[in-house]
PDB file of C-alpha atoms in Angstrom:
ATOM      1  CA  MET A1449     -28.600  -5.584   3.835  1.00 65.00           C
ATOM      2  CA  LEU A1450     -25.965  -2.858   4.034  1.00 69.00           C
ATOM      3  CA  GLU A1451     -25.704  -3.423   7.770  1.00 79.00           C
ATOM      4  CA  GLY A1452     -25.011  -7.116   7.203  1.00 78.00           C
ATOM      5  CA  LEU A1453     -22.359  -6.425   4.575  1.00 73.00           C
ATOM      6  CA  ALA A1454     -20.817  -3.745   6.797  1.00 77.00           C
ATOM      7  CA  SER A1455     -20.208  -6.414   9.438  1.00 78.00           C
ATOM      8  CA  ILE A1456     -17.930  -8.164   6.919  1.00 71.00           C
ATOM      9  CA  ILE A1457     -16.461  -5.328   4.853  1.00 74.00           C
ATOM     10  CA  PRO A1458     -15.860  -1.723   5.951  1.00 79.00           C
ATOM     11  CA  VAL A1459     -18.415   0.492   4.177  1.00 79.00           C
ATOM     12  CA  PRO A1460     -15.820   2.955   2.762  1.00 82.00           C
ATOM     13  CA  LEU A1461     -14.265   0.088   0.772  1.00 79.00           C
ATOM     14  CA  PHE A1462     -17.497  -0.596  -1.143  1.00 76.00           C
ATOM     15  CA  ARG A1463     -16.867   2.183  -3.640  1.00 78.00           C
ATOM     16  CA  PHE A1464     -13.488   0.676  -4.579  1.00 80.00           C
ATOM     17  CA  MET A1465     -14.797  -2.845  -5.176  1.00 78.00           C
ATOM     18  CA  THR A1466     -16.297  -4.386  -8.266  1.00 81.00           C
ATOM     19  CA  ALA A1467     -19.333  -6.625  -7.907  1.00 77.00           C
ATOM     20  CA  SER A1468     -17.223  -9.721  -8.590  1.00 79.00           C
ATOM     21  CA  ALA A1469     -14.636  -8.694  -5.983  1.00 76.00           C
ATOM     22  CA  LEU A1470     -17.405  -8.156  -3.440  1.00 73.00           C
ATOM     23  CA  GLU A1471     -18.918 -11.559  -4.294  1.00 70.00           C
ATOM     24  CA  GLN A1472     -15.547 -13.273  -3.901  1.00 69.00           C
ATOM     25  CA  TRP A1473     -14.884 -11.571  -0.564  1.00 69.00           C
ATOM     26  CA  VAL A1474     -18.277 -12.531   0.839  1.00 68.00           C
ATOM     27  CA  CYS A1475     -18.886 -15.919  -0.827  1.00 70.00           C
ATOM     28  CA  GLY A1476     -15.399 -17.184  -1.638  1.00 68.00           C
ATOM     29  CA  LYS A1477     -13.878 -18.084  -4.976  1.00 78.00           C
ATOM     30  CA  PRO A1478     -16.055 -19.950  -7.477  1.00 79.00           C
ATOM     31  CA  GLU A1479     -13.059 -22.171  -8.329  1.00 88.00           C
ATOM     32  CA  ILE A1480     -12.135 -24.839  -5.814  1.00 90.00           C
ATOM     33  CA  ASP A1481      -8.518 -24.200  -4.835  1.00 90.00           C
ATOM     34  CA  LEU A1482      -6.953 -27.637  -4.361  1.00 94.00           C
ATOM     35  CA  ALA A1483      -3.801 -26.164  -2.822  1.00 92.00           C
ATOM     36  CA  LEU A1484      -5.930 -24.503  -0.135  1.00 91.00           C
ATOM     37  CA  LEU A1485      -7.938 -27.681   0.378  1.00 93.00           C
ATOM     38  CA  GLN A1486      -4.710 -29.658   0.820  1.00 95.00           C
ATOM     39  CA  LYS A1487      -3.485 -27.145   3.417  1.00 93.00           C
ATOM     40  CA  ILE A1488      -6.592 -27.578   5.564  1.00 92.00           C
ATOM     41  CA  VAL A1489      -7.017 -31.359   5.300  1.00 95.00           C
ATOM     42  CA  ARG A1490      -6.684 -33.691   8.247  1.00 96.00           C
ATOM     43  CA  TYR A1491      -6.386 -37.431   7.723  1.00 97.00           C
ATOM     44  CA  ARG A1492      -7.948 -39.880  10.156  1.00 94.00           C
ATOM     45  CA  ASP A1493      -6.838 -43.501  10.373  1.00 91.00           C
ATOM     46  CA  MET A1494      -4.350 -42.896   7.548  1.00 95.00           C
ATOM     47  CA  ASP A1495      -1.784 -40.345   6.391  1.00 95.00           C
ATOM     48  CA  ARG A1496      -1.022 -38.430   3.186  1.00 95.00           C
ATOM     49  CA  THR A1497       1.025 -41.338   1.814  1.00 97.00           C
ATOM     50  CA  HIS A1498      -1.854 -43.823   2.088  1.00 98.00           C
ATOM     51  CA  TYR A1499      -2.865 -45.042  -1.362  1.00 98.00           C
ATOM     52  CA  LEU A1500      -6.499 -43.897  -0.922  1.00 98.00           C
ATOM     53  CA  VAL A1501      -5.306 -40.370  -0.130  1.00 98.00           C
ATOM     54  CA  GLU A1502      -2.935 -40.308  -3.098  1.00 98.00           C
ATOM     55  CA  TRP A1503      -5.689 -41.603  -5.379  1.00 98.00           C
ATOM     56  CA  PHE A1504      -8.142 -39.022  -4.017  1.00 98.00           C
ATOM     57  CA  TRP A1505      -5.843 -36.075  -4.806  1.00 98.00           C
ATOM     58  CA  ARG A1506      -5.007 -37.426  -8.280  1.00 98.00           C
ATOM     59  CA  ILE A1507      -8.737 -37.798  -8.967  1.00 98.00           C
ATOM     60  CA  MET A1508      -9.407 -34.270  -7.679  1.00 98.00           C
ATOM     61  CA  ASN A1509      -6.691 -32.941 -10.007  1.00 98.00           C
ATOM     62  CA  ARG A1510      -8.395 -34.629 -12.973  1.00 98.00           C
ATOM     63  CA  PHE A1511     -11.874 -33.411 -12.008  1.00 98.00           C
ATOM     64  CA  THR A1512     -13.320 -30.323 -13.624  1.00 97.00           C
ATOM     65  CA  ASN A1513     -14.170 -27.386 -11.374  1.00 96.00           C
ATOM     66  CA  ASP A1514     -17.833 -28.407 -11.601  1.00 96.00           C
ATOM     67  CA  ASP A1515     -16.899 -31.857 -10.256  1.00 97.00           C
ATOM     68  CA  ARG A1516     -14.835 -30.261  -7.479  1.00 96.00           C
ATOM     69  CA  VAL A1517     -17.788 -28.050  -6.548  1.00 94.00           C
ATOM     70  CA  ALA A1518     -19.917 -31.204  -6.383  1.00 95.00           C
ATOM     71  CA  VAL A1519     -17.331 -32.767  -4.060  1.00 95.00           C
ATOM     72  CA  MET A1520     -17.497 -29.669  -1.843  1.00 93.00           C
ATOM     73  CA  ARG A1521     -21.297 -29.852  -1.725  1.00 92.00           C
ATOM     74  CA  PHE A1522     -21.120 -33.557  -0.950  1.00 94.00           C
ATOM     75  CA  VAL A1523     -18.692 -33.192   1.972  1.00 93.00           C
ATOM     76  CA  SER A1524     -19.670 -29.776   3.352  1.00 90.00           C
ATOM     77  CA  GLY A1525     -22.995 -28.654   1.919  1.00 87.00           C
ATOM     78  CA  ARG A1526     -21.195 -25.585   0.503  1.00 86.00           C
ATOM     79  CA  SER A1527     -20.086 -24.904  -3.030  1.00 87.00           C
ATOM     80  CA  ARG A1528     -17.121 -22.640  -2.277  1.00 82.00           C
ATOM     81  CA  LEU A1529     -14.070 -22.352  -0.067  1.00 81.00           C
ATOM     82  CA  PRO A1530     -13.222 -19.067   1.631  1.00 77.00           C
ATOM     83  CA  THR A1531     -10.771 -16.867  -0.246  1.00 74.00           C
ATOM     84  CA  ASP A1532      -8.365 -16.688   2.686  1.00 72.00           C
ATOM     85  CA  ILE A1533      -7.150 -19.704   4.664  1.00 73.00           C
ATOM     86  CA  ALA A1534      -7.628 -17.656   7.854  1.00 73.00           C
ATOM     87  CA  ASP A1535     -11.382 -17.714   7.167  1.00 74.00           C
ATOM     88  CA  VAL A1536     -11.581 -21.517   7.150  1.00 77.00           C
ATOM     89  CA  SER A1537     -13.615 -22.433  10.213  1.00 81.00           C
ATOM     90  CA  GLN A1538     -13.292 -26.209   9.957  1.00 87.00           C
ATOM     91  CA  ARG A1539     -10.650 -28.531   8.573  1.00 92.00           C
ATOM     92  CA  PHE A1540     -11.478 -30.922   5.758  1.00 93.00           C
ATOM     93  CA  GLN A1541     -11.240 -34.526   6.987  1.00 96.00           C
ATOM     94  CA  ILE A1542     -10.620 -37.660   4.977  1.00 97.00           C
ATOM     95  CA  MET A1543     -10.969 -40.968   6.729  1.00 97.00           C
ATOM     96  CA  LYS A1544     -11.061 -44.658   5.898  1.00 95.00           C
ATOM     97  CA  THR A1545     -14.110 -46.723   6.809  1.00 94.00           C
ATOM     98  CA  ASP A1546     -14.630 -50.436   7.194  1.00 91.00           C
ATOM     99  CA  LYS A1547     -17.619 -50.475   4.834  1.00 88.00           C
ATOM    100  CA  SER A1548     -17.715 -52.908   1.950  1.00 90.00           C
ATOM    101  CA  LYS A1549     -14.878 -52.832  -0.533  1.00 96.00           C
ATOM    102  CA  ASP A1550     -15.613 -50.741  -3.637  1.00 97.00           C
ATOM    103  CA  GLY A1551     -18.705 -49.204  -2.028  1.00 96.00           C
ATOM    104  CA  LEU A1552     -19.852 -45.619  -2.291  1.00 95.00           C
ATOM    105  CA  PRO A1553     -18.035 -42.986  -0.262  1.00 96.00           C
ATOM    106  CA  THR A1554     -20.059 -41.221   2.416  1.00 94.00           C
ATOM    107  CA  ALA A1555     -19.818 -37.789   3.970  1.00 94.00           C
ATOM    108  CA  GLN A1556     -20.746 -35.987   7.137  1.00 92.00           C
ATOM    109  CA  THR A1557     -21.397 -32.410   6.101  1.00 89.00           C
ATOM    110  CA  CYS A1558     -21.519 -31.126   9.684  1.00 88.00           C
ATOM    111  CA  PHE A1559     -17.914 -32.264  10.131  1.00 92.00           C
ATOM    112  CA  PHE A1560     -16.618 -31.502   6.580  1.00 92.00           C
ATOM    113  CA  GLN A1561     -15.720 -35.181   6.417  1.00 95.00           C
ATOM    114  CA  LEU A1562     -15.271 -37.629   3.552  1.00 97.00           C
ATOM    115  CA  ARG A1563     -15.360 -41.320   4.455  1.00 97.00           C
ATOM    116  CA  LEU A1564     -13.736 -43.695   2.005  1.00 97.00           C
ATOM    117  CA  PRO A1565     -14.093 -47.476   1.963  1.00 97.00           C
ATOM    118  CA  ASP A1566     -11.285 -49.580   0.552  1.00 97.00           C
ATOM    119  CA  TYR A1567     -11.091 -49.641  -3.260  1.00 98.00           C
ATOM    120  CA  THR A1568      -9.516 -52.200  -5.561  1.00 98.00           C
ATOM    121  CA  SER A1569      -8.280 -49.519  -7.975  1.00 98.00           C
ATOM    122  CA  GLU A1570      -8.084 -45.792  -8.544  1.00 98.00           C
ATOM    123  CA  SER A1571     -10.518 -46.038 -11.444  1.00 98.00           C
ATOM    124  CA  VAL A1572     -13.125 -47.767  -9.248  1.00 98.00           C
ATOM    125  CA  MET A1573     -12.654 -45.080  -6.610  1.00 98.00           C
ATOM    126  CA  GLU A1574     -13.126 -42.341  -9.209  1.00 98.00           C
ATOM    127  CA  GLU A1575     -16.268 -44.013 -10.573  1.00 98.00           C
ATOM    128  CA  LYS A1576     -17.802 -44.377  -7.087  1.00 97.00           C
ATOM    129  CA  LEU A1577     -16.834 -40.853  -6.034  1.00 98.00           C
ATOM    130  CA  ARG A1578     -18.221 -39.375  -9.246  1.00 97.00           C
ATOM    131  CA  TYR A1579     -21.483 -41.293  -8.771  1.00 97.00           C
ATOM    132  CA  ALA A1580     -21.814 -40.160  -5.146  1.00 96.00           C
ATOM    133  CA  ILE A1581     -21.149 -36.460  -5.782  1.00 96.00           C
ATOM    134  CA  HIS A1582     -23.601 -36.258  -8.672  1.00 94.00           C
ATOM    135  CA  ASN A1583     -26.373 -38.543  -7.387  1.00 93.00           C
ATOM    136  CA  CYS A1584     -26.364 -38.443  -3.593  1.00 83.00           C
ATOM    137  CA  ARG A1585     -27.905 -35.076  -2.862  1.00 68.00           C
ATOM    138  CA  SER A1586     -29.655 -35.743   0.447  1.00 65.00           C
ATOM    139  CA  ILE A1587     -28.161 -34.419   3.627  1.00 62.00           C
ATOM    140  CA  ASP A1588     -28.844 -36.661   6.627  1.00 52.00           C
ATOM    141  CA  MET A1589     -31.345 -38.598   4.492  1.00 51.00           C
ATOM    142  CA  ASP A1590     -33.885 -35.727   4.630  1.00 52.00           C
ATOM    143  CA  ASN A1591     -35.212 -36.311   1.127  1.00 53.00           C
ATOM    144  CA  TYR A1592     -35.300 -40.066   1.600  1.00 53.00           C
ATOM    145  CA  MET A1593     -37.399 -39.764   4.754  1.00 50.00           C
ATOM    146  CA  LEU A1594     -39.734 -37.217   3.148  1.00 54.00           C
ATOM    147  CA  ALA A1595     -40.319 -39.448   0.108  1.00 60.00           C
ATOM    148  CA  ARG A1596     -40.845 -42.489   2.337  1.00 59.00           C
ATOM    149  CA  ASN A1597     -43.376 -40.622   4.467  1.00 58.00           C
ATOM    150  CA  VAL A1598     -45.285 -39.446   1.375  1.00 63.00           C
ATOM    151  CA  GLU A1599     -45.328 -43.006  -0.044  1.00 65.00           C
ATOM    152  CA  ASN A1600     -46.709 -44.283   3.259  1.00 62.00           C
ATOM    153  CA  GLY A1601     -49.446 -41.625   3.340  1.00 62.00           C
ATOM    154  CA  GLN A1602     -47.797 -39.738   6.176  1.00 55.00           C
ATOM    155  CA  MET A1603     -48.027 -36.011   5.617  1.00 51.00           C
ATOM    156  CA  ILE A1604     -46.016 -33.870   8.006  1.00 47.00           C
ATOM    157  CA  ASP A1605     -47.999 -30.703   7.141  1.00 47.00           C
ATOM    158  CA  ASP A1606     -51.250 -32.449   8.178  1.00 43.00           C
ATOM    159  CA  GLY A1607     -49.780 -33.478  11.482  1.00 43.00           C
ATOM    160  CA  ILE A1608     -49.872 -37.150  10.550  1.00 43.00           C
ATOM    161  CA  ILE A1609     -46.606 -38.896  11.247  1.00 43.00           C
TER     162      ILE A1609
END
């Protein structure tokens, strides 16, 4: 374990760090920094003045940190951002989709991407986003496919597909 940590942090610095400082350096801050997130965002098929983008950032400002963490998990599979912008390996993407109006947002965690359909109001967007981040926990439909296979009597461990 020390060898792994030493690849991130020089060993002599360990004695000067608290456990929480070490955790933050390795894992990132537990609070989602919206200013950092806004610095690394890239908009596709719209710009920062698009009403969906403006609504999204207002909603994110109203969200609690727990809600913001849920958004991060929904769009990236991670619960934290790096402490330093230089450590961000992928830009956050927000894009508009042509899915049904007032539908649920979707995400592609591999691409750190949030896909937003058109919404009739900011409150509808907030309701749908809140529902998605707290209820849509499957990544690439893994849990859906597993449950479907179990219901159909198909057990992967038994070699039956």
